Coordinates of C-alpha atoms in Angstrom, one line a residue:
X1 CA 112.4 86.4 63.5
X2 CA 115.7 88.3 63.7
X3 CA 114.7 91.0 60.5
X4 CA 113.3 94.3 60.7
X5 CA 110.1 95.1 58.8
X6 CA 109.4 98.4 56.9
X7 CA 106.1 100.2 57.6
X8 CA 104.4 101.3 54.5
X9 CA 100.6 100.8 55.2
X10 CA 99.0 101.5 58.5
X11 CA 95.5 101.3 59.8
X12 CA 94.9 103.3 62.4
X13 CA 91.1 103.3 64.6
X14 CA 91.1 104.5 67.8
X15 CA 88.5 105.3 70.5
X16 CA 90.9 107.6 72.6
X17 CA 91.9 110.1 70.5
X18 CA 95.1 111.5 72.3
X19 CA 97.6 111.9 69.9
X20 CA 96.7 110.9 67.0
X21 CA 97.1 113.9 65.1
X22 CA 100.2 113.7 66.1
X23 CA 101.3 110.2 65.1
X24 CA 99.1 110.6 61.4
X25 CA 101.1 113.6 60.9
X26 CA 104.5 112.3 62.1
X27 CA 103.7 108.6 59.9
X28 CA 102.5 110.6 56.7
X29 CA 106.2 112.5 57.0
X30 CA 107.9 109.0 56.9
X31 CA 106.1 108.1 53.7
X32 CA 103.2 106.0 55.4
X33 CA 99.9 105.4 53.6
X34 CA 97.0 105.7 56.2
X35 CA 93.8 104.0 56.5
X36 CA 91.3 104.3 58.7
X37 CA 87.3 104.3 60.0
X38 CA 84.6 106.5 61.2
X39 CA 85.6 109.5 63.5
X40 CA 89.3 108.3 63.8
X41 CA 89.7 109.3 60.0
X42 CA 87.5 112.1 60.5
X43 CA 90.1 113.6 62.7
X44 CA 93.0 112.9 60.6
X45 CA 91.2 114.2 57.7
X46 CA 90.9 117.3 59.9
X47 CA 94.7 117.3 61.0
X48 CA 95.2 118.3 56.9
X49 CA 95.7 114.1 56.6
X50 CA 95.0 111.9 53.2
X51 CA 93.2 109.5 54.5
X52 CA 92.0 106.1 52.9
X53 CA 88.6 104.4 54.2
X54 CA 88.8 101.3 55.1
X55 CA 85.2 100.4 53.6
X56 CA 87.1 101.7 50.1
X57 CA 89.5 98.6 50.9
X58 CA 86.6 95.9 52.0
X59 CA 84.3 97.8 49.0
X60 CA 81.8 97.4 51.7
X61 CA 80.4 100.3 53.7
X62 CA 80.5 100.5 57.5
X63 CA 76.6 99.2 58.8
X64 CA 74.9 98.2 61.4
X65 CA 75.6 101.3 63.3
X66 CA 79.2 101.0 63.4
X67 CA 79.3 97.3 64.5
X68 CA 80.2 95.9 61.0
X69 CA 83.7 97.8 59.8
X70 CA 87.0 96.2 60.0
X71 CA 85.3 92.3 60.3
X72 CA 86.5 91.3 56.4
X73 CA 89.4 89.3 54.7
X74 CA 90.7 92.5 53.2
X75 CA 91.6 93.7 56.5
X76 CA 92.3 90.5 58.5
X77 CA 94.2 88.8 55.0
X78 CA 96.1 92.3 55.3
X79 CA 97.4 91.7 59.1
X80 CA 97.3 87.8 59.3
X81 CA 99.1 86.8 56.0
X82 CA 102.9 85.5 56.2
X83 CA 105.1 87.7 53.6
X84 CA 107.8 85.0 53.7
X85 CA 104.9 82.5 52.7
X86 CA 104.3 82.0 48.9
X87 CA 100.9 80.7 49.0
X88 CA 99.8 83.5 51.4
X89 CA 101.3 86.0 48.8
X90 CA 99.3 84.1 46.1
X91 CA 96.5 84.6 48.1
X92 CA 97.0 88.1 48.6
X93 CA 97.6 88.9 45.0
X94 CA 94.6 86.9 43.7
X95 CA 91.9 88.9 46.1
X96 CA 93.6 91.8 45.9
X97 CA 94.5 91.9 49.6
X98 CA 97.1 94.8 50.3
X99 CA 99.8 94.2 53.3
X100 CA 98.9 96.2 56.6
X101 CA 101.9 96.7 58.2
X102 CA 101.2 98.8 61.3
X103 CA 97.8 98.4 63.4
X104 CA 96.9 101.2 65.7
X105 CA 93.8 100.8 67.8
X106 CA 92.3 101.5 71.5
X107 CA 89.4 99.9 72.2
X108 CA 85.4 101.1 72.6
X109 CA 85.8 102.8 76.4
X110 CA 84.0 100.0 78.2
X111 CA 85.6 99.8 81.6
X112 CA 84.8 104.1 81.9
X113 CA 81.2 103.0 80.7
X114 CA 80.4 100.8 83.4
X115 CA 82.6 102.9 86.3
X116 CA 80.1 105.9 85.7
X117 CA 77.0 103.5 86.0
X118 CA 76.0 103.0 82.5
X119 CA 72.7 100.4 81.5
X120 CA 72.8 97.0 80.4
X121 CA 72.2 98.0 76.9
X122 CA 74.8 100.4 76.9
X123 CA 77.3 98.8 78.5
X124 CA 76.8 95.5 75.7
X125 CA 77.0 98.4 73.0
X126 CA 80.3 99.8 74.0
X127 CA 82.1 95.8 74.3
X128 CA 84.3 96.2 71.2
X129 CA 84.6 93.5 68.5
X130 CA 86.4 94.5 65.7
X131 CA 89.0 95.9 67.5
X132 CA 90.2 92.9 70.0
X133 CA 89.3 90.7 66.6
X134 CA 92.5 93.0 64.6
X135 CA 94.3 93.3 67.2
X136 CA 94.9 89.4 68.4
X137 CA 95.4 88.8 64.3
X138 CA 98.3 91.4 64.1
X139 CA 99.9 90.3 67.6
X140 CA 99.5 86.4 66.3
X141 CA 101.6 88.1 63.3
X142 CA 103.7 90.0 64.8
X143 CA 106.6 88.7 63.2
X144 CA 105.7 91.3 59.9
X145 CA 103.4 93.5 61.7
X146 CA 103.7 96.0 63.9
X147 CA 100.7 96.6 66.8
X148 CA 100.3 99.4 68.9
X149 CA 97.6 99.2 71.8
X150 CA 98.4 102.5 73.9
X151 CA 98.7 106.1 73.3
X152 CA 102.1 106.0 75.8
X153 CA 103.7 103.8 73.2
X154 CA 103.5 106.1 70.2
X155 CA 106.4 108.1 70.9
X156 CA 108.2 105.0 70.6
X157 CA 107.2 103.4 67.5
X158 CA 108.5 106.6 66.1
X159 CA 111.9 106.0 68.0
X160 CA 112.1 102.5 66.6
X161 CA 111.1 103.5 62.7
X162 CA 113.8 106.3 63.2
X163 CA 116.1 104.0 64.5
X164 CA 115.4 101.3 61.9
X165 CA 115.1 103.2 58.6
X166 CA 110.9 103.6 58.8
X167 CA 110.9 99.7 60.0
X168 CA 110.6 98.3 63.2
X169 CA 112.4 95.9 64.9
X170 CA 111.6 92.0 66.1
X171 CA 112.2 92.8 69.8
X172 CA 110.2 95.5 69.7
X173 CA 107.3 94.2 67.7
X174 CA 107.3 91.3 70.3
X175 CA 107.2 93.7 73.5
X176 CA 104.6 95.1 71.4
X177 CA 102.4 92.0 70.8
X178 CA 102.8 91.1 74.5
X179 CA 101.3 94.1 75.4
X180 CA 98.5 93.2 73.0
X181 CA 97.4 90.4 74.4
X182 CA 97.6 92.1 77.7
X183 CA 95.2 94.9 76.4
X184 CA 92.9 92.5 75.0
X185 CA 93.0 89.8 78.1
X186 CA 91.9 93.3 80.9
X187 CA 89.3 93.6 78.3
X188 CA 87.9 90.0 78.0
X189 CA 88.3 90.4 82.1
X190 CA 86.6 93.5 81.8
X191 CA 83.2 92.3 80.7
X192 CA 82.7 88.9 81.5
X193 CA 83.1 90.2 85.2
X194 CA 81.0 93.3 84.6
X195 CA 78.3 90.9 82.5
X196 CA 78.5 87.7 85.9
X197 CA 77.4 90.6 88.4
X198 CA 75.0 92.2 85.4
X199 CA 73.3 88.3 85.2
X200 CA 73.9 87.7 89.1
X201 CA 76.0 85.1 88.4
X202 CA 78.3 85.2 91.8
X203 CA 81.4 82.4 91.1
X204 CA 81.1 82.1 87.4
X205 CA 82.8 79.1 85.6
X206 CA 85.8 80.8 84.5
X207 CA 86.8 83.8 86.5
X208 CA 89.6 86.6 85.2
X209 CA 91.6 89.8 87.2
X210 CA 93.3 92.4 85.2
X211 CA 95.2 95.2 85.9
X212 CA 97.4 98.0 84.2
X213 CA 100.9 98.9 86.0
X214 CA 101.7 101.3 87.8
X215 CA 104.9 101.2 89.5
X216 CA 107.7 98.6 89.3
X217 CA 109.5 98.8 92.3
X218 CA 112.9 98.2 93.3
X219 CA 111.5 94.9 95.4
X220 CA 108.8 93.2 97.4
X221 CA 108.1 92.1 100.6
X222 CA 111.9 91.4 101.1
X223 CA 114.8 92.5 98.8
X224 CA 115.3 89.6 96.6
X225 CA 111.7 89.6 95.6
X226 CA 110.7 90.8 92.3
X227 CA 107.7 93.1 92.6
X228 CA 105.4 95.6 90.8
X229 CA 101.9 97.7 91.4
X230 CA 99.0 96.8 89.2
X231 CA 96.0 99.2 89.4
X232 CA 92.5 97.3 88.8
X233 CA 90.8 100.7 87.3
X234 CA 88.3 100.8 90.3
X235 CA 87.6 104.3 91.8
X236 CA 87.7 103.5 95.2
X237 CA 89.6 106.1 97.3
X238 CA 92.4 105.2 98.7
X239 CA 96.6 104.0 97.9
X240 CA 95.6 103.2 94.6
X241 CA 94.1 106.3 93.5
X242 CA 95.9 108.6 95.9
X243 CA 98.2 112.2 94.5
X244 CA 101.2 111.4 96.3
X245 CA 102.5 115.0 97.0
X246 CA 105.9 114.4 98.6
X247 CA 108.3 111.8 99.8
X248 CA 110.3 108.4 98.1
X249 CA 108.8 105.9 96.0
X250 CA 105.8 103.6 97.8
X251 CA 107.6 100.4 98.1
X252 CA 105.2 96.9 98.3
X253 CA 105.1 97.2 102.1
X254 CA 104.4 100.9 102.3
X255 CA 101.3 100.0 99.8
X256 CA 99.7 96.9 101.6
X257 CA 100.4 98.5 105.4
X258 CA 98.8 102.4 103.9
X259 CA 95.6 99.8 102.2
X260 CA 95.3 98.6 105.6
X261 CA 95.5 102.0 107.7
X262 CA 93.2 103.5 105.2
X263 CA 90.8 101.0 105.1
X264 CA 90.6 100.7 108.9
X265 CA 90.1 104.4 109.3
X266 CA 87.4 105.0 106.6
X267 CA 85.2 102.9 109.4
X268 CA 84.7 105.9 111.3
X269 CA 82.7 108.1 109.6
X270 CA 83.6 112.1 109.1
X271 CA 80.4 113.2 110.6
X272 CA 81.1 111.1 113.9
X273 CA 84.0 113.0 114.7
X274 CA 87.8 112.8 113.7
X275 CA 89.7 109.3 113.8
X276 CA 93.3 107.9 113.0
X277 CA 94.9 104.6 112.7
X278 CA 98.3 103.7 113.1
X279 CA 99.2 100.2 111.4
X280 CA 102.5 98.7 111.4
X281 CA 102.7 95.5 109.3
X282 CA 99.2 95.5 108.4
X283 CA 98.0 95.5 112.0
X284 CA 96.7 98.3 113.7
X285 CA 99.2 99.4 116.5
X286 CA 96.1 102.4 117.7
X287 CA 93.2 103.3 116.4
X288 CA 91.3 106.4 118.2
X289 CA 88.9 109.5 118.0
X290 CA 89.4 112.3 119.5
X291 CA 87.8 116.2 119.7
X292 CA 90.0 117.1 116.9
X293 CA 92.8 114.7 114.5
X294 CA 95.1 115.9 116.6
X295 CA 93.9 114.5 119.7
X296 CA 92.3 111.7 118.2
X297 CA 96.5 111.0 116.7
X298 CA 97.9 111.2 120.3
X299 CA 95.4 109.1 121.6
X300 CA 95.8 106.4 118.8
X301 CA 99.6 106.9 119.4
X302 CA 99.0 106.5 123.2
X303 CA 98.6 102.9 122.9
X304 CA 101.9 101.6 121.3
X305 CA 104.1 104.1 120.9
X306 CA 106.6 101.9 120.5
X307 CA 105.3 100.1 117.4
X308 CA 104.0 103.0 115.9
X309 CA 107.4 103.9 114.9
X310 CA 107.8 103.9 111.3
X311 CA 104.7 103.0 110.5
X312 CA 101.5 104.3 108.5
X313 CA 99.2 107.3 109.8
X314 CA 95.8 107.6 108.2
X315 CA 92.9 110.5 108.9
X316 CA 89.9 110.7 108.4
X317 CA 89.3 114.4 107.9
X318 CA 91.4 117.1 106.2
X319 CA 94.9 116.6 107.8
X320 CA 95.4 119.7 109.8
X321 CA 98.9 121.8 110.8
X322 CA 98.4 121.3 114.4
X323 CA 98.1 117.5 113.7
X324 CA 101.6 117.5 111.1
X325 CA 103.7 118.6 113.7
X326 CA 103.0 116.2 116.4
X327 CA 103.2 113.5 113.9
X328 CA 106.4 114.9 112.6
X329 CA 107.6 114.2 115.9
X330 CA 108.9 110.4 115.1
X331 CA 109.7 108.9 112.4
X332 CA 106.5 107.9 109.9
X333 CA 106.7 106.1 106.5
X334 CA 103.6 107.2 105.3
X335 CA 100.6 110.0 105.9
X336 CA 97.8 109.5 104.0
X337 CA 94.0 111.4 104.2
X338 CA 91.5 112.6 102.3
X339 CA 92.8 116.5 102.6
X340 CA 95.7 118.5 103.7
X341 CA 95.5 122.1 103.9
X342 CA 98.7 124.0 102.9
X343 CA 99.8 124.6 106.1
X344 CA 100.0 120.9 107.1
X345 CA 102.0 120.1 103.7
X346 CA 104.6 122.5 104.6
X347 CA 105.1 121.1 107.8
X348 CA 105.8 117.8 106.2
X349 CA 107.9 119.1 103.6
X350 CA 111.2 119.6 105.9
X351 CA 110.7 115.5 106.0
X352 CA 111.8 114.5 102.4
X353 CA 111.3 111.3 102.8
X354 CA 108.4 110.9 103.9
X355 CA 105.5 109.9 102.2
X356 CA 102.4 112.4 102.1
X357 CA 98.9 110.9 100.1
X358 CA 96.2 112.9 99.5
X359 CA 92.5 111.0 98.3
X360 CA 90.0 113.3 98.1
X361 CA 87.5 111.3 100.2
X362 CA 86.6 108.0 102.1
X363 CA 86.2 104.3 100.6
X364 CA 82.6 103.4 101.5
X365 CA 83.1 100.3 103.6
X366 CA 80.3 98.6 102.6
X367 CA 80.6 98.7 99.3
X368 CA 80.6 95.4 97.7
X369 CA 83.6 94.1 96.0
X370 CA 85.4 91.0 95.4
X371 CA 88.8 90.0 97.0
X372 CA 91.0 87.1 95.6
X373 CA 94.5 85.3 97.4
X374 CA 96.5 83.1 95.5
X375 CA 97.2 79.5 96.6
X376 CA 99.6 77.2 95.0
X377 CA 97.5 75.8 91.6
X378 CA 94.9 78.2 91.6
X379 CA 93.3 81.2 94.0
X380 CA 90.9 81.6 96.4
X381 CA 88.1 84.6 95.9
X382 CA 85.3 85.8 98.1
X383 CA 83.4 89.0 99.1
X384 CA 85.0 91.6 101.1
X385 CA 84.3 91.3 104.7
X386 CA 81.6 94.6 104.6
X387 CA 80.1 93.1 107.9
X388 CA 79.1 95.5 110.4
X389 CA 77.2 95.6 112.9
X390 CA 74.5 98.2 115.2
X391 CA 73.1 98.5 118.3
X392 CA 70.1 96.5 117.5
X393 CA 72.2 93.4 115.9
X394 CA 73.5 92.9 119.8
X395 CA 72.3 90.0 121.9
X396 CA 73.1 90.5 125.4
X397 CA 73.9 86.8 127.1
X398 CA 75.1 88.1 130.3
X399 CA 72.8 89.0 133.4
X400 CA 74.1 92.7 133.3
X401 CA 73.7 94.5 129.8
X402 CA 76.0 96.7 129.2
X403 CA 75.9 100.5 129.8
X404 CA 75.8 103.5 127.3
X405 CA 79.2 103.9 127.5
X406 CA 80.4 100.2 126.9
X407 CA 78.1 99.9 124.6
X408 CA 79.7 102.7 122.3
X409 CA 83.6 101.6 123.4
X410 CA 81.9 97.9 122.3
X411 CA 81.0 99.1 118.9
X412 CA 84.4 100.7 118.3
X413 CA 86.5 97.7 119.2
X414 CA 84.3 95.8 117.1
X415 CA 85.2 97.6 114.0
X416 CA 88.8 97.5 114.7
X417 CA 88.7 93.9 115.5
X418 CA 87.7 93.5 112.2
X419 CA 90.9 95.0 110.6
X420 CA 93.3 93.2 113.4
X421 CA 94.6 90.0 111.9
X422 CA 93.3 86.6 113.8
X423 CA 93.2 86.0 116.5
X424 CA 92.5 89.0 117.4
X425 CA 91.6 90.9 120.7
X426 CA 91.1 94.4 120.7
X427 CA 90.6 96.3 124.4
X428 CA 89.0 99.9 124.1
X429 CA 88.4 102.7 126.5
X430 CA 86.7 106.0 125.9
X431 CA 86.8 105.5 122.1
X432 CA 90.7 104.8 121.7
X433 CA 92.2 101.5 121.5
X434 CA 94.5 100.9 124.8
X435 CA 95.6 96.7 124.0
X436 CA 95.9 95.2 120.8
X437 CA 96.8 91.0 120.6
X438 CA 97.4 90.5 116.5
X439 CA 97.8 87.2 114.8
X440 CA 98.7 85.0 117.6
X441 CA 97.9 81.4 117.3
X442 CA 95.6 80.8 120.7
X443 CA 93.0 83.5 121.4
X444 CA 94.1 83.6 125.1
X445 CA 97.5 84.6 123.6
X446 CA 96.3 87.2 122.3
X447 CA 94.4 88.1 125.5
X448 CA 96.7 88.4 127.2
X449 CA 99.9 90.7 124.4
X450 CA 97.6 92.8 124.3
X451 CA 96.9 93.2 127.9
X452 CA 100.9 93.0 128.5
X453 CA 101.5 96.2 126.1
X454 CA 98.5 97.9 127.6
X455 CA 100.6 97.4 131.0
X456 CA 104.3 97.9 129.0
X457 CA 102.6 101.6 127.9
X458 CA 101.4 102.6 131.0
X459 CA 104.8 102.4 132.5
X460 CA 106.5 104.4 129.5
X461 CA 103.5 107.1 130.2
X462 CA 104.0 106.8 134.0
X463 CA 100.7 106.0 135.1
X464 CA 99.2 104.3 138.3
X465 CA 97.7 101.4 136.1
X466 CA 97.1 99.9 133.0
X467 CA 94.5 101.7 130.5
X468 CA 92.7 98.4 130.6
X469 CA 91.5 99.0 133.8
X470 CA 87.7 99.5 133.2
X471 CA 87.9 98.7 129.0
X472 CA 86.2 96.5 126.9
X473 CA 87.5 94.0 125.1
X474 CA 86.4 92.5 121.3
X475 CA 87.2 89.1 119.6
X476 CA 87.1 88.9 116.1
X477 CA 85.5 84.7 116.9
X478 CA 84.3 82.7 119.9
X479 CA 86.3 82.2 122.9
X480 CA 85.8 78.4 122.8
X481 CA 87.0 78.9 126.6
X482 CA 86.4 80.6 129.5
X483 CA 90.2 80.8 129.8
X484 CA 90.5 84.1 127.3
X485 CA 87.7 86.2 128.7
X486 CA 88.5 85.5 132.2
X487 CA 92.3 87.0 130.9
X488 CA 90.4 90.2 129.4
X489 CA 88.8 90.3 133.1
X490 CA 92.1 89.9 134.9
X491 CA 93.2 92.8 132.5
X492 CA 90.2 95.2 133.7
X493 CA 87.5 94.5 130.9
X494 CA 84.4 95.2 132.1
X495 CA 82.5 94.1 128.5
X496 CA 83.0 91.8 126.1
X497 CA 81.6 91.6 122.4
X498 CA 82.3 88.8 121.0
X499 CA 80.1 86.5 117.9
X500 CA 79.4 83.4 119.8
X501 CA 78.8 80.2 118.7
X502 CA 81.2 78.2 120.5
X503 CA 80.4 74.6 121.8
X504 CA 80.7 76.1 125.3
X505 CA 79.1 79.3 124.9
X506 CA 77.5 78.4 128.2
X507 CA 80.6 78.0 130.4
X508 CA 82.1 81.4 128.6
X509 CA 78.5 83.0 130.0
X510 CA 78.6 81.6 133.5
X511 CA 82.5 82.9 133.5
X512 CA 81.4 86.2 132.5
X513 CA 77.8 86.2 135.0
X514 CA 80.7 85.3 138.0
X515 CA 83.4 88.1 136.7
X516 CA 80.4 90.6 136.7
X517 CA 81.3 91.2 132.9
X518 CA 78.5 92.1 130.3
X519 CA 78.8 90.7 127.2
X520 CA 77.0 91.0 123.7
X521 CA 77.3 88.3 120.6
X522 CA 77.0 89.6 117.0
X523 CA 76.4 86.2 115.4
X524 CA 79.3 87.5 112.8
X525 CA 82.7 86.6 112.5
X526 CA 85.6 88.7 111.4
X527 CA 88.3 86.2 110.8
X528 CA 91.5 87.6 108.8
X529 CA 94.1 86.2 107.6

């Protein structure tokens, strides 16, 4: 396929109607004869354009309301037929097929239907048919025809039919085509995962993921990986949908650590009171509230100061001036919260390079979604961990409940556990985070990091003793020892919640009953990995 092919006959039917004008008007001034259905030749007919039906081609009219247009060998013939191939042209010339040369087409706006909460009914109505059908026929023949899936593209076609004498080139066409299949493949994804949760079918047979691109960036997790930033089309707040309003390019590890941050922070709800997080490699490094986001920030940076440099702040509230320039202070890679007033932006702005992402609200955290991890030969998928858990969930095992005040510390570490990746231990006092153990392969390990950098900190903020002196502590899973909460008691813990279910739930118990520690099971896990 190394010629280029002139276009002389387009058909052109789009849903999205950005442009088009535009691109009937500038392919009419290269000589192009246009055909078209329903509304899309409606609006070229009211752009001044000759237009041709399409049901003047088939010589039937459009029925069915709509659902019967393009489905005929005088259209598919037109896009599917080899030029170079004699008995195709015989074909053509004996049913009076005419070449299409250039297909233009978006599809029926079924992912926006279902996003704003559309009916069964309507959502089937708006799964497109004709459309994918042309579409794969003139990719499949892309070595004569010339597709075109997206608006962005437009502009150049036109390049390439300028560059090329009105025809179009084979690399291009192929790029084209590729893109094509793309479309058509997010589509396919599109419903049948929109039609398995419809029908309550959980793991269907044949499960597909789509996305469109948003960035390519210079590299991945480490400079000699290739890398890029899909978006799924979900309207979940956060990194994905977030205005960027200052600073470099996101790179992959700014994206997954700012997921993480905001994620972790949307836990704490608004109305409760202000709340950051401060992640550093997609582990929280201090999580806290506070009377205002400025307190709740020191406190959060309180705990590790030293890991929170360079790493990912994330509010919960609008993002204030008084809180911009104490987290100006050090170095950040990347701010992100739901607001910032003007006054806070400015502040940021004398720091270039840093990254500033505004979301316009909260993720729900219990929403229910779908996660998926790859694995060598195929991929794992699952729900996302939603868990939470109240007051009334707990199930005190110990002889001493706890009081009020561990009882709301409790419930804090518990959420943060939940974002820490296993094993993790999380030790919380007066609703900030003051010990974090991340990732460590023995629970007891983690234990006790976290209980070292809770003792590391208070020496770098010259205090009399650890701020794990009179915390709690959370596990993400069962101490299958005694050996890990007895650590957390050595550190100062004073509670412990934890989801049991250990083999020696009873010798944990009696360890905590002799260390005069109270401690609550959720009967949930929060295992990350």
């Amino acid at each position: 396929m190394s010629e280029t092919q002139p276009i002389r006959r387009a058909l052109l039917s789009v849903s999205d109607k950005t442009g088009l004008a535009e691109l009937g008007q500038a392919l009419a001034a290269r000589g192009v004869e246009l055909l078209s259905t329903g509304g899309t030749a409606t609006a070229l007919r009211a752009a001044g354009l000759t237009v041709r039906d399409v049901s003047e081609v088939t010589g039937f009219p459009e029925m069915m309301d709509g659902r019967v247009k393009t489905l005929h060998p005088a259209v598919h013939g037109g896009l599917l037929a080899l030029r170079d191939n004699q008995e195709h042209a015989a074909a053509m010339q004996a049913h009076g097929i005419g070449a299409i040369d250039l297909l233009v087409v978006n599809l029926y706006p079924f992912e926006q239907t279902v996003a704003r909460g559309a009916g069964y009914d309507e959502c089937i109505e708006n799964i497109d048919i004709g459309g994918p059908a042309m579409i794969r026929a003139a990719a499949k023949n892309h070595a004569f025809v010339t597709v075109v899936v997206d608006v962005e593209d437009y502009a150049r076609l036109l390049g390439d039919m300028d560059q090329h004498n009105g025809a179009t080139c084979p690399k291009f066409r192929r790029k084209l085509a590729q893109t094509a299949y793309a479309r058509t493949a997010a589509y396919d994804a599109a419903v049948s995962t929109w039609m398995a949760g419809a029908i309550g079918v959980a793991m269907p047979r044949r499960r597909a993921f789509a996305g469109t691109l948003a960035q390519e960036m210079r590299y991945g997790e480490n400079p000699h990986q290739k890398a890029a930033f899909y978006r799924d089309g979900a309207n979940r707040p956060g990194v994905a949908t977030a205005t960027q309003l200052q600073g470099k390019e996101l790179s992959y590890n700014n994206i997954n650590d700012t997921d993480a941050a905001f994620e972790l922070v949307a836990e704490f709800a608004p109305g409760d009171g202000p709340a950051c997080a401060i992640i550093k490699h997609a582990n929280p490094c201090g999580v806290a509230r506070g009377a205002n986001l400025a307190e709740a920030y020191s406190r959060a940076f309180d705990c590790d100061r030293t890991s929170a440099f360079g790493g990912i702040v994330a509010l919960n509230r609008t993002l204030d001036a008084e809180t911009a320039r104490a987290i100006v202070e050090i170095f950040t890679e990347v701010v992100i919260a739901p607001e910032i007033t003007p006054e806070a932006a400015e502040i940021f702005a004398a720091k270039k390079n840093l990254r500033l992402l505004r979301t316009g609200g909260l993720p729900d955290p219990r929403a229910v979604a779908t996660t998926f991890r790859q694995v060598s030969g195929g991929f794992l998928v699952q729900d996302k961990d939603t868990g939470f858990v109240t007051p009334d969930d707990l199930k005190v095992m110990t002889k001493r409940a706890p009081d009020e005040s561990e009882l709301r510390d409790l419930l804090f570490a518990w959420k943060v556990a939940k974002h820490v990746k296993s094993n993790a231990i999380v030790y919380v006092r007066d609703a900030a985070t003051v010990g974090i153990g991340a990732g460590q392969m023995s629970r007891v390990d983690s234990t006790r990091i976290a209980a070292r950098k809770s003792g590391d900190m208070a020496a770098d903020l010259g205090l009399a003793q650890p701020l794990t002196r009179g915390s709690v502590v959370a596990s993400d899973a069962f101490f299958p020892f005694p050996d890990g909460l007895l650590t957390a008691a050595e550190a100062g813990a004073t509670a412990v919640i934890q989801p049991g279910g250990s083999m020696r739930d009873d010798q944990v118990i009696a360890a905590a009953d002799a260390a005069g520690i109270a401690m609550v099971f959720t009967g949930m896990r929060h295992f990350r990995h």
